[in-house]
Coordinates of C-alpha atoms in Angstrom, one line a residue:
X1 CA 71.9 -39.8 50.0
X2 CA 68.2 -39.0 50.8
X3 CA 67.3 -39.5 47.1
X4 CA 69.7 -42.4 46.4
X5 CA 67.4 -45.4 45.7
X6 CA 70.2 -48.0 46.3
X7 CA 71.1 -46.5 49.6
X8 CA 67.4 -46.3 50.5
X9 CA 66.8 -50.0 49.8
X10 CA 70.0 -51.0 51.6
X11 CA 69.0 -49.3 54.9
X12 CA 65.5 -50.8 54.7
X13 CA 67.0 -54.3 54.3
X14 CA 69.3 -53.8 57.3
X15 CA 66.5 -53.0 59.6
X16 CA 63.6 -54.9 58.1
X17 CA 65.3 -58.1 56.8
X18 CA 68.5 -58.5 58.9
X19 CA 66.9 -57.3 62.1
X20 CA 69.5 -54.6 63.1
X21 CA 68.3 -51.7 65.3
X22 CA 68.0 -48.2 64.0
X23 CA 70.6 -47.1 66.5
X24 CA 73.1 -49.6 65.2
X25 CA 72.4 -48.7 61.6
X26 CA 72.9 -45.0 62.4
X27 CA 76.3 -45.8 64.0
X28 CA 77.4 -48.0 61.0
X29 CA 76.2 -45.8 58.1
X30 CA 76.4 -42.3 59.7
X31 CA 72.9 -41.5 58.5
X32 CA 70.8 -39.4 60.9
X33 CA 68.0 -41.0 62.8
X34 CA 65.5 -38.7 61.2
X35 CA 66.5 -39.9 57.7
X36 CA 66.4 -43.5 58.8
X37 CA 62.9 -43.1 60.1
X38 CA 61.8 -41.6 56.7
X39 CA 63.5 -44.5 54.9
X40 CA 61.6 -47.0 57.0
X41 CA 58.3 -45.2 56.6
X42 CA 58.5 -45.0 52.7
X43 CA 59.4 -47.8 50.3
X44 CA 61.0 -45.3 47.9
X45 CA 62.3 -41.8 48.1
X46 CA 59.5 -39.3 47.8
X47 CA 61.0 -37.9 44.6
X48 CA 60.7 -41.3 42.9
X49 CA 57.0 -41.9 43.8
X50 CA 54.7 -41.8 40.8
X51 CA 53.1 -38.3 40.5
X52 CA 49.3 -38.0 40.5
X53 CA 47.9 -37.3 37.0
X54 CA 46.2 -33.9 36.9
X55 CA 43.7 -32.8 34.2
X56 CA 45.1 -30.0 31.9
X57 CA 43.8 -26.6 32.9
X58 CA 41.4 -25.2 30.3
X59 CA 42.3 -22.1 28.3
X60 CA 40.4 -18.8 28.6
X61 CA 38.8 -19.4 25.2
X62 CA 37.7 -22.9 26.2
X63 CA 36.2 -21.4 29.4
X64 CA 34.3 -18.8 27.4
X65 CA 33.0 -21.4 25.0
X66 CA 31.9 -23.6 27.9
X67 CA 30.2 -20.7 29.5
X68 CA 28.4 -19.9 26.3
X69 CA 27.2 -23.5 25.9
X70 CA 25.9 -23.5 29.4
X71 CA 24.0 -20.2 28.8
X72 CA 22.6 -21.5 25.5
X73 CA 21.4 -24.7 27.1
X74 CA 19.9 -22.7 29.9
X75 CA 18.1 -20.4 27.4
X76 CA 16.8 -23.4 25.5
X77 CA 15.5 -24.9 28.7
X78 CA 13.9 -21.7 29.7
X79 CA 12.4 -21.2 26.3
X80 CA 11.0 -24.7 26.3
X81 CA 9.6 -24.0 29.8
X82 CA 7.9 -20.8 28.5
X83 CA 6.4 -22.7 25.5
X84 CA 5.2 -25.5 27.8
X85 CA 3.7 -22.8 30.2
X86 CA 1.8 -21.2 27.3
X87 CA 0.6 -24.6 26.0
X88 CA -0.6 -25.7 29.4
X89 CA -2.3 -22.3 29.9
X90 CA -4.2 -22.8 26.7
X91 CA -5.3 -26.3 27.6
X92 CA -6.3 -25.2 31.2
X93 CA -3.7 -27.5 32.8
X94 CA -2.2 -24.9 35.1
X95 CA -3.3 -24.5 38.7
X96 CA -5.8 -21.6 38.4
X97 CA -5.3 -20.4 42.0
X98 CA -1.5 -20.3 41.7
X99 CA -1.9 -18.7 38.2
X100 CA -4.2 -15.9 39.4
X101 CA -1.9 -15.3 42.3
X102 CA 1.1 -15.1 40.0
X103 CA -0.6 -12.7 37.5
X104 CA -2.8 -10.8 40.0
X105 CA -1.4 -7.4 38.8
X106 CA -2.5 -8.0 35.2
X107 CA -5.5 -5.7 34.2
X108 CA -8.6 -7.6 32.8
X109 CA -7.0 -10.9 33.9
X110 CA -10.3 -12.8 33.8
X111 CA -11.0 -11.7 30.2
X112 CA -7.5 -12.6 29.0
X113 CA -7.7 -16.1 30.6
X114 CA -11.1 -16.7 29.0
X115 CA -9.8 -15.8 25.6
X116 CA -6.8 -18.1 25.9
X117 CA -9.3 -21.1 26.1
X118 CA -12.4 -20.1 24.1
X119 CA -11.3 -17.3 21.8
X120 CA -10.5 -17.4 18.1
X121 CA -6.9 -18.3 17.1
X122 CA -6.1 -14.6 16.7
X123 CA -7.6 -13.7 20.1
X124 CA -5.7 -16.6 21.8
X125 CA -2.4 -15.4 20.4
X126 CA -3.1 -11.8 21.6
X127 CA -4.0 -13.0 25.1
X128 CA -1.1 -15.4 25.3
X129 CA 1.3 -12.7 24.1
X130 CA 0.2 -10.2 26.8
X131 CA 0.2 -12.9 29.6
X132 CA 3.6 -14.2 28.5
X133 CA 5.1 -10.7 28.6
X134 CA 3.6 -10.0 32.0
X135 CA 4.9 -13.4 33.2
X136 CA 8.4 -12.1 32.5
X137 CA 9.3 -14.0 29.4
X138 CA 11.6 -12.1 26.9
X139 CA 9.8 -10.7 23.9
X140 CA 11.8 -12.9 21.5
X141 CA 10.6 -16.0 23.2
X142 CA 7.0 -14.9 23.0
X143 CA 7.5 -14.1 19.3
X144 CA 9.1 -17.5 18.6
X145 CA 6.5 -19.5 20.6
X146 CA 3.5 -17.7 18.9
X147 CA 5.0 -17.1 15.5
X148 CA 4.7 -13.4 15.8
X149 CA 6.9 -10.6 14.4
X150 CA 8.4 -8.1 16.8
X151 CA 6.3 -5.3 15.2
X152 CA 3.0 -7.2 15.8
X153 CA 4.0 -8.0 19.4
X154 CA 4.8 -4.4 20.0
X155 CA 1.4 -3.3 18.6
X156 CA -0.4 -5.8 20.9
X157 CA 1.5 -4.4 23.9
X158 CA 0.8 -0.8 23.0
X159 CA -2.9 -1.4 22.4
X160 CA -3.3 -3.3 25.7
X161 CA -1.3 -0.5 27.5
X162 CA -3.6 2.2 26.1
X163 CA -7.1 0.5 26.3
X164 CA -6.8 -2.8 28.1
X165 CA -8.4 -6.0 26.8
X166 CA -11.1 -4.1 25.0
X167 CA -8.6 -2.3 22.8
X168 CA -6.5 -5.5 22.4
X169 CA -9.4 -7.6 21.1
X170 CA -11.2 -4.8 19.1
X171 CA -11.3 -5.5 15.3
X172 CA -8.8 -3.5 13.4
X173 CA -9.9 -1.3 10.5
X174 CA -7.5 -1.9 7.7
X175 CA -5.9 1.3 6.6
X176 CA -6.5 2.5 3.1
X177 CA -3.8 1.4 0.7
X178 CA -1.9 4.2 -1.0
X179 CA -3.1 3.1 -4.4
X180 CA -6.7 3.5 -3.3
X181 CA -6.2 6.9 -1.5
X182 CA -8.1 9.5 -3.4
X183 CA -5.7 12.4 -2.4
X184 CA -2.8 10.4 -3.9
X185 CA -4.7 9.6 -7.1
X186 CA -5.7 13.3 -7.5
X187 CA -2.1 14.4 -7.0
X188 CA -0.8 11.9 -9.5
X189 CA -3.2 12.9 -12.3
X190 CA -2.9 16.6 -11.5
X191 CA 0.9 16.3 -12.0
X192 CA 0.5 14.1 -15.1
X193 CA -1.7 16.7 -16.8
X194 CA 0.9 19.4 -16.4
X195 CA 3.8 19.6 -18.8
X196 CA 7.2 18.6 -17.2
X197 CA 8.6 22.0 -18.2
X198 CA 6.3 23.6 -15.6
X199 CA 8.4 22.0 -12.9
X200 CA 11.8 22.8 -14.4
X201 CA 12.4 19.5 -16.3
X202 CA 13.7 19.9 -19.8
X203 CA 11.5 17.2 -21.2
X204 CA 8.4 16.8 -23.3
X205 CA 7.0 13.8 -21.4
X206 CA 7.2 12.6 -17.8
X207 CA 9.8 10.2 -16.4
X208 CA 8.9 8.1 -13.4
X209 CA 11.8 9.6 -11.3
X210 CA 10.7 13.1 -12.2
X211 CA 7.1 12.4 -11.4
X212 CA 7.9 10.9 -8.0
X213 CA 10.2 13.9 -7.2
X214 CA 7.4 16.4 -8.0
X215 CA 4.9 14.4 -5.9
X216 CA 7.3 14.4 -3.0
X217 CA 7.7 18.2 -3.2
X218 CA 3.9 18.6 -3.3
X219 CA 3.5 16.8 0.0
X220 CA 2.0 13.5 -1.4
X221 CA 5.0 11.2 -1.8
X222 CA 4.5 8.0 -3.8
X223 CA 6.9 5.4 -5.0
X224 CA 7.1 4.2 -8.6
X225 CA 5.1 1.1 -7.8
X226 CA 2.2 3.1 -6.5
X227 CA 2.2 5.5 -9.4
X228 CA 2.2 2.6 -11.9
X229 CA -0.7 0.9 -10.1
X230 CA -2.8 4.1 -10.1
X231 CA -2.1 5.0 -13.7
X232 CA -2.7 1.4 -14.9
X233 CA -6.0 1.2 -13.0
X234 CA -7.1 4.4 -14.8
X235 CA -6.3 3.1 -18.2
X236 CA -3.1 5.0 -18.8
X237 CA -0.3 3.5 -20.8
X238 CA 3.2 5.0 -21.1
X239 CA 4.1 3.7 -24.6
X240 CA 0.9 4.5 -26.6
X241 CA 1.0 7.9 -28.3
X242 CA -2.8 7.9 -28.8
X243 CA -3.4 8.2 -25.0
X244 CA -2.8 11.9 -24.2
X245 CA -1.3 12.2 -20.7
X246 CA -0.1 15.7 -20.7
X247 CA -0.8 19.1 -22.2
X248 CA 2.0 21.2 -23.8
X249 CA 0.1 24.4 -23.6
X250 CA 2.4 27.1 -22.2
X251 CA -0.6 28.8 -20.6
X252 CA -1.9 25.5 -19.0
X253 CA -1.7 26.8 -15.4
X254 CA -3.4 30.1 -16.2
X255 CA -6.3 28.6 -18.2
X256 CA -6.9 26.0 -15.5
X257 CA -6.9 28.6 -12.8
X258 CA -9.4 30.7 -14.8
X259 CA -11.8 27.8 -15.0
X260 CA -11.4 26.9 -11.3
X261 CA -12.1 30.6 -10.4
X262 CA -15.3 30.6 -12.5
X263 CA -16.6 27.3 -11.0
X264 CA -15.8 28.4 -7.5
X265 CA -17.8 31.6 -7.8
X266 CA -20.6 30.3 -10.0
X267 CA -24.0 31.9 -9.0
X268 CA -27.5 30.3 -9.2
X269 CA -28.3 32.6 -12.1
X270 CA -25.2 31.5 -14.1
X271 CA -24.5 28.4 -16.1
X272 CA -21.2 26.6 -17.1
X273 CA -21.2 24.4 -20.2
X274 CA -18.8 21.8 -21.4
X275 CA -19.1 21.5 -25.2
X276 CA -17.7 19.0 -27.7
X277 CA -18.6 16.8 -30.6
X278 CA -19.0 13.0 -30.8
X279 CA -18.1 11.5 -34.1
X280 CA -18.2 11.3 -37.0
X281 CA -19.7 7.9 -36.1
X282 CA -20.3 5.4 -38.9
X283 CA -23.5 3.4 -38.5
X284 CA -22.6 -0.3 -39.0
X285 CA -22.1 -3.4 -37.0
X286 CA -19.8 -2.5 -34.1
X287 CA -17.6 -4.7 -31.9
X288 CA -17.5 -4.8 -28.1
X289 CA -17.6 -6.9 -25.0
X290 CA -20.7 -9.0 -24.3
X291 CA -21.9 -12.2 -22.6
X292 CA -22.1 -15.1 -25.0
X293 CA -23.1 -18.8 -24.5
X294 CA -20.5 -21.6 -24.7
X295 CA -19.2 -22.4 -28.1
X296 CA -20.2 -19.1 -29.7
X297 CA -17.6 -16.6 -30.9
X298 CA -18.9 -13.2 -31.8
X299 CA -17.5 -11.8 -35.0
X300 CA -17.7 -8.5 -36.8
X301 CA -17.0 -8.3 -40.6
X302 CA -13.8 -6.3 -41.4
X303 CA -15.3 -4.9 -44.5
X304 CA -18.8 -3.4 -44.2
X305 CA -21.0 -1.1 -46.2
X306 CA -21.6 2.0 -44.0
X307 CA -25.3 2.8 -43.5
X308 CA -24.5 6.4 -43.0
X309 CA -22.7 8.6 -40.4
X310 CA -23.6 11.2 -37.9
X311 CA -21.9 13.8 -35.7
X312 CA -23.4 14.6 -32.3
X313 CA -22.8 18.1 -31.0
X314 CA -23.7 18.5 -27.3
X315 CA -23.3 20.8 -24.3
X316 CA -23.3 19.6 -20.7
X317 CA -24.4 22.1 -18.0
X318 CA -22.3 21.2 -14.9
X319 CA -24.5 22.5 -12.2
X320 CA -27.7 20.7 -13.3
X321 CA -26.0 17.9 -15.3
X322 CA -28.3 18.4 -18.2
X323 CA -27.3 17.7 -21.8
X324 CA -28.4 19.9 -24.8
X325 CA -27.7 18.2 -28.2
X326 CA -28.3 18.2 -31.9
X327 CA -26.9 16.4 -35.0
X328 CA -24.5 18.1 -37.4
X329 CA -23.2 17.5 -40.9
X330 CA -19.7 18.7 -40.1
X331 CA -17.5 20.2 -37.3
X332 CA -17.3 23.9 -38.1
X333 CA -18.0 27.3 -36.8
X334 CA -21.6 27.3 -38.1
X335 CA -22.4 24.4 -35.8
X336 CA -20.9 26.2 -32.8
X337 CA -23.0 29.3 -33.6
X338 CA -26.0 27.1 -33.8
X339 CA -25.2 25.7 -30.3
X340 CA -24.6 29.2 -29.0
X341 CA -28.0 30.4 -30.3
X342 CA -29.7 27.3 -28.8
X343 CA -28.2 27.8 -25.4
X344 CA -28.9 31.5 -25.4
X345 CA -32.6 30.8 -26.0
X346 CA -32.9 27.7 -23.6
X347 CA -31.1 29.5 -20.8
X348 CA -32.4 33.0 -21.4
X349 CA -33.4 33.3 -17.7
X350 CA -29.7 33.1 -16.7
X351 CA -27.7 36.3 -16.2
X352 CA -24.5 34.8 -17.7
X353 CA -23.4 31.6 -19.3
X354 CA -19.8 30.3 -19.7
X355 CA -18.7 28.1 -22.6
X356 CA -15.8 25.7 -22.2
X357 CA -14.4 23.7 -25.0
X358 CA -11.1 22.4 -26.4
X359 CA -8.7 24.3 -28.6
X360 CA -10.2 23.1 -32.0
X361 CA -10.0 25.8 -34.7
X362 CA -13.8 26.2 -35.0
X363 CA -14.0 26.8 -31.3
X364 CA -11.8 29.9 -31.4
X365 CA -12.6 31.4 -34.9
X366 CA -13.1 35.1 -35.5
X367 CA -16.7 34.5 -36.8
X368 CA -17.6 32.8 -33.5
X369 CA -16.1 35.6 -31.4
X370 CA -18.1 38.1 -33.5
X371 CA -21.3 36.2 -32.8
X372 CA -20.5 36.2 -29.1
X373 CA -20.0 40.0 -29.1
X374 CA -23.4 40.4 -30.8
X375 CA -25.2 38.3 -28.2
X376 CA -23.5 40.3 -25.4
X377 CA -24.7 43.6 -27.0
X378 CA -28.3 42.2 -26.9
X379 CA -27.8 41.0 -23.3
X380 CA -26.7 44.5 -22.3
X381 CA -30.1 45.7 -23.5
X382 CA -31.9 43.0 -21.6
X383 CA -32.1 40.5 -24.4
X384 CA -30.6 37.4 -22.9
X385 CA -27.6 36.1 -21.0
X386 CA -24.1 37.4 -21.3
X387 CA -21.7 34.9 -22.9
X388 CA -18.1 34.3 -21.8
X389 CA -15.7 31.6 -22.9
X390 CA -13.4 29.5 -20.7
X391 CA -11.3 27.5 -23.2
X392 CA -9.4 24.4 -22.0
X393 CA -5.6 24.2 -22.5
X394 CA -4.6 22.8 -25.9
X395 CA -4.2 19.0 -25.9
X396 CA -6.2 18.6 -22.7
X397 CA -9.3 16.8 -24.0
X398 CA -9.1 14.6 -20.8
X399 CA -10.3 17.7 -18.8
X400 CA -13.5 18.2 -21.0
X401 CA -16.2 16.9 -18.7
X402 CA -18.6 16.0 -21.5
X403 CA -16.1 13.4 -22.7
X404 CA -17.2 11.2 -19.7
X405 CA -20.8 11.4 -21.0
X406 CA -19.7 10.4 -24.5
X407 CA -17.6 7.5 -23.2
X408 CA -20.6 6.2 -21.1
X409 CA -22.9 6.5 -24.0
X410 CA -20.6 4.7 -26.4
X411 CA -20.2 1.8 -24.0
X412 CA -24.0 1.6 -23.4
X413 CA -25.5 2.0 -26.9
X414 CA -22.7 2.2 -29.5
X415 CA -20.5 -0.8 -28.8
X416 CA -22.1 -4.1 -29.9
X417 CA -24.7 -2.1 -31.9
X418 CA -26.1 -3.0 -35.3
X419 CA -28.5 -0.2 -36.2
X420 CA -30.4 -0.5 -39.5
X421 CA -29.8 3.1 -40.4
X422 CA -28.9 6.6 -39.2
X423 CA -32.4 7.2 -37.9
X424 CA -32.3 4.2 -35.6
X425 CA -28.9 5.3 -34.2
X426 CA -30.2 8.8 -33.6
X427 CA -33.3 7.4 -31.8
X428 CA -31.1 5.4 -29.5
X429 CA -28.9 8.4 -28.7
X430 CA -31.9 10.7 -28.2
X431 CA -33.5 8.2 -25.8
X432 CA -30.2 7.7 -23.9
X433 CA -29.7 11.4 -23.4
X434 CA -33.4 12.0 -22.5
X435 CA -33.3 9.3 -19.8
X436 CA -30.1 10.7 -18.5
X437 CA -31.4 14.2 -18.2
X438 CA -34.6 13.0 -16.5
X439 CA -32.6 10.9 -14.0
X440 CA -30.3 13.7 -13.0
X441 CA -33.2 16.2 -13.0
X442 CA -35.0 14.2 -10.2
X443 CA -31.8 13.0 -8.5
X444 CA -29.0 15.4 -9.1
X445 CA -26.1 12.9 -8.6
X446 CA -24.8 9.8 -10.2
X447 CA -27.8 7.5 -10.9
X448 CA -26.5 4.2 -9.5
X449 CA -27.0 1.3 -11.8
X450 CA -28.9 3.3 -14.5
X451 CA -27.6 3.0 -18.0
X452 CA -25.7 6.3 -17.7
X453 CA -24.0 4.9 -14.6
X454 CA -21.4 3.5 -17.0
X455 CA -19.7 6.9 -17.3
X456 CA -16.1 6.5 -16.3
X457 CA -16.0 9.6 -14.1
X458 CA -18.3 11.8 -12.1
X459 CA -19.4 14.7 -14.3
X460 CA -17.8 17.4 -12.2
X461 CA -14.8 19.4 -13.3
X462 CA -11.5 18.5 -11.7
X463 CA -7.9 19.2 -12.8
X464 CA -7.1 15.6 -11.8
X465 CA -9.9 14.2 -13.9
X466 CA -9.5 11.8 -16.9
X467 CA -12.9 12.2 -18.6
X468 CA -11.8 11.0 -22.1
X469 CA -11.7 7.2 -21.8
X470 CA -9.6 5.8 -24.7
X471 CA -11.4 2.4 -24.5
X472 CA -14.9 3.9 -25.1
X473 CA -14.6 6.5 -27.9

C-alpha cells in the first residue's frame, strides 16, 4: 500500500481536495496515521521519485592515466618555469638580492653570475648549468634547456666540484687522437713489419682482425678504423704488392734484436753505418709535382733518349748523420769492398765500425766476408778499426735508415729534373749530400726547412720505421 501510486493519490485527494480530516481518513481506510502523514508530505511514493543522475565511477586504469597526465602537465610547467628562470637570469631580470639569498651556498657565486651575463656562449652555458643544478632543477631539465648532453653536464659538475669556477672556465686541452698518438703508430708499424707467423697466425700477410688482436695483446688496443687511418697516412696500401709491408725472414726477431743491442751499447769510438745503393737512375726528363701557372699542363715525353745512367752507393753513419758516397758502374761485391776500404780509411780513428745492409747477394758474398776478415786481422795489429756486420732481415728494406735520405734526395733534386748529362746529375747529387752533411755537422738534428728536410722520416733506426717511401724512389 505504501508504494501503491493509485492509493497514494486517492488519500491525498481525500484530505487536500475533499477536506476530510486525517483522523477520518484513517478510520475509513484503515491506513496508519504515520503513513497518511507521509502521503500528505510527498506527492509520490519515494520509490517512484526520479533518481539523481550520478557520474560513472572511473576505472583504475583511467585513474592512472589521469594521474600521469597531471604529473606530465606539472613537469611541463616546472620545466618551463626552469627555462624561464635561466632566461631571466641571463638577461638580469631576477631580483639580485633574492637570488643571492637563494644561492648563497654556491661557491664562487659572484663569478658565476658575472659569466651568465658577460661571458662567452660556452661560459654562459657552463655557469647556467651549475646554477641550475644548485637551484635544484633535475639534470635532464638543465640538459634540455641548454642543449647539453648528460656526459657534458656531468663533466661540468665534476670540474666545478674539484676546482670551483676556475676549473670550470679553464680552457680544455684537447686530448690527442689515437691516430696521432706516437705510441700507437709505433705499435702498428712494429707489428706490420713482423710476419704473422711470429704471432701464431698461419698466414703470409696480415688481416685486419689479426692485426687488431695482436695490438690488443701488446697493450696498445686499436680498432680497424684507427689502423686504417695510420697506415693510410704513412702511405701504406693493402692491395699493392710493390709496397713491402712485412718481412718473411724466419730470423726477423733475432736480427732486429741484434741491431738494437748494438745501437743501445754504441760507444763514442764506434760507428754504425746504414749502407745501400740508389739506382740505376736514368738521366732524362723526369716527372713530379710542381707549381704551375693557370692554363699550363706539365708534360713528360713517354719515349726519351737516355742521356746516361748512374748508381749511387752510399753509407749513412747514424751517430753523426754523415753520408759517405761514390758512383758505381754496377751493384756487386767489388763496390761493397770499395765502400769498406773507404770507410776503414775515413774512420780509422774508431775502434770498431758496424755495417748494416739488406740481404742482397753482393752484401753477403764469400769474397766480401774474406775482405772483412783481412781488415780485422790488420786491426788486431793496430792497423784500423774492427769491422762487424749487422744485416737487416730479408725483405725489410723499410728498416734501412739510408732509404729515408734517398727518398728525400729524390723528391728534392731528381723529380722534375731535366739534367743535360750524367755529369750535371752527379754535380746536383754531390752538392745535395755536401750541404746535408754540413747542416747536420753544425746542427746534429733535422735541419728544419732545409732541402734535406724533405726526408720522410728522422734518420734514426727504429723497428717501427718506414724509411723506404714508395712515392719517392
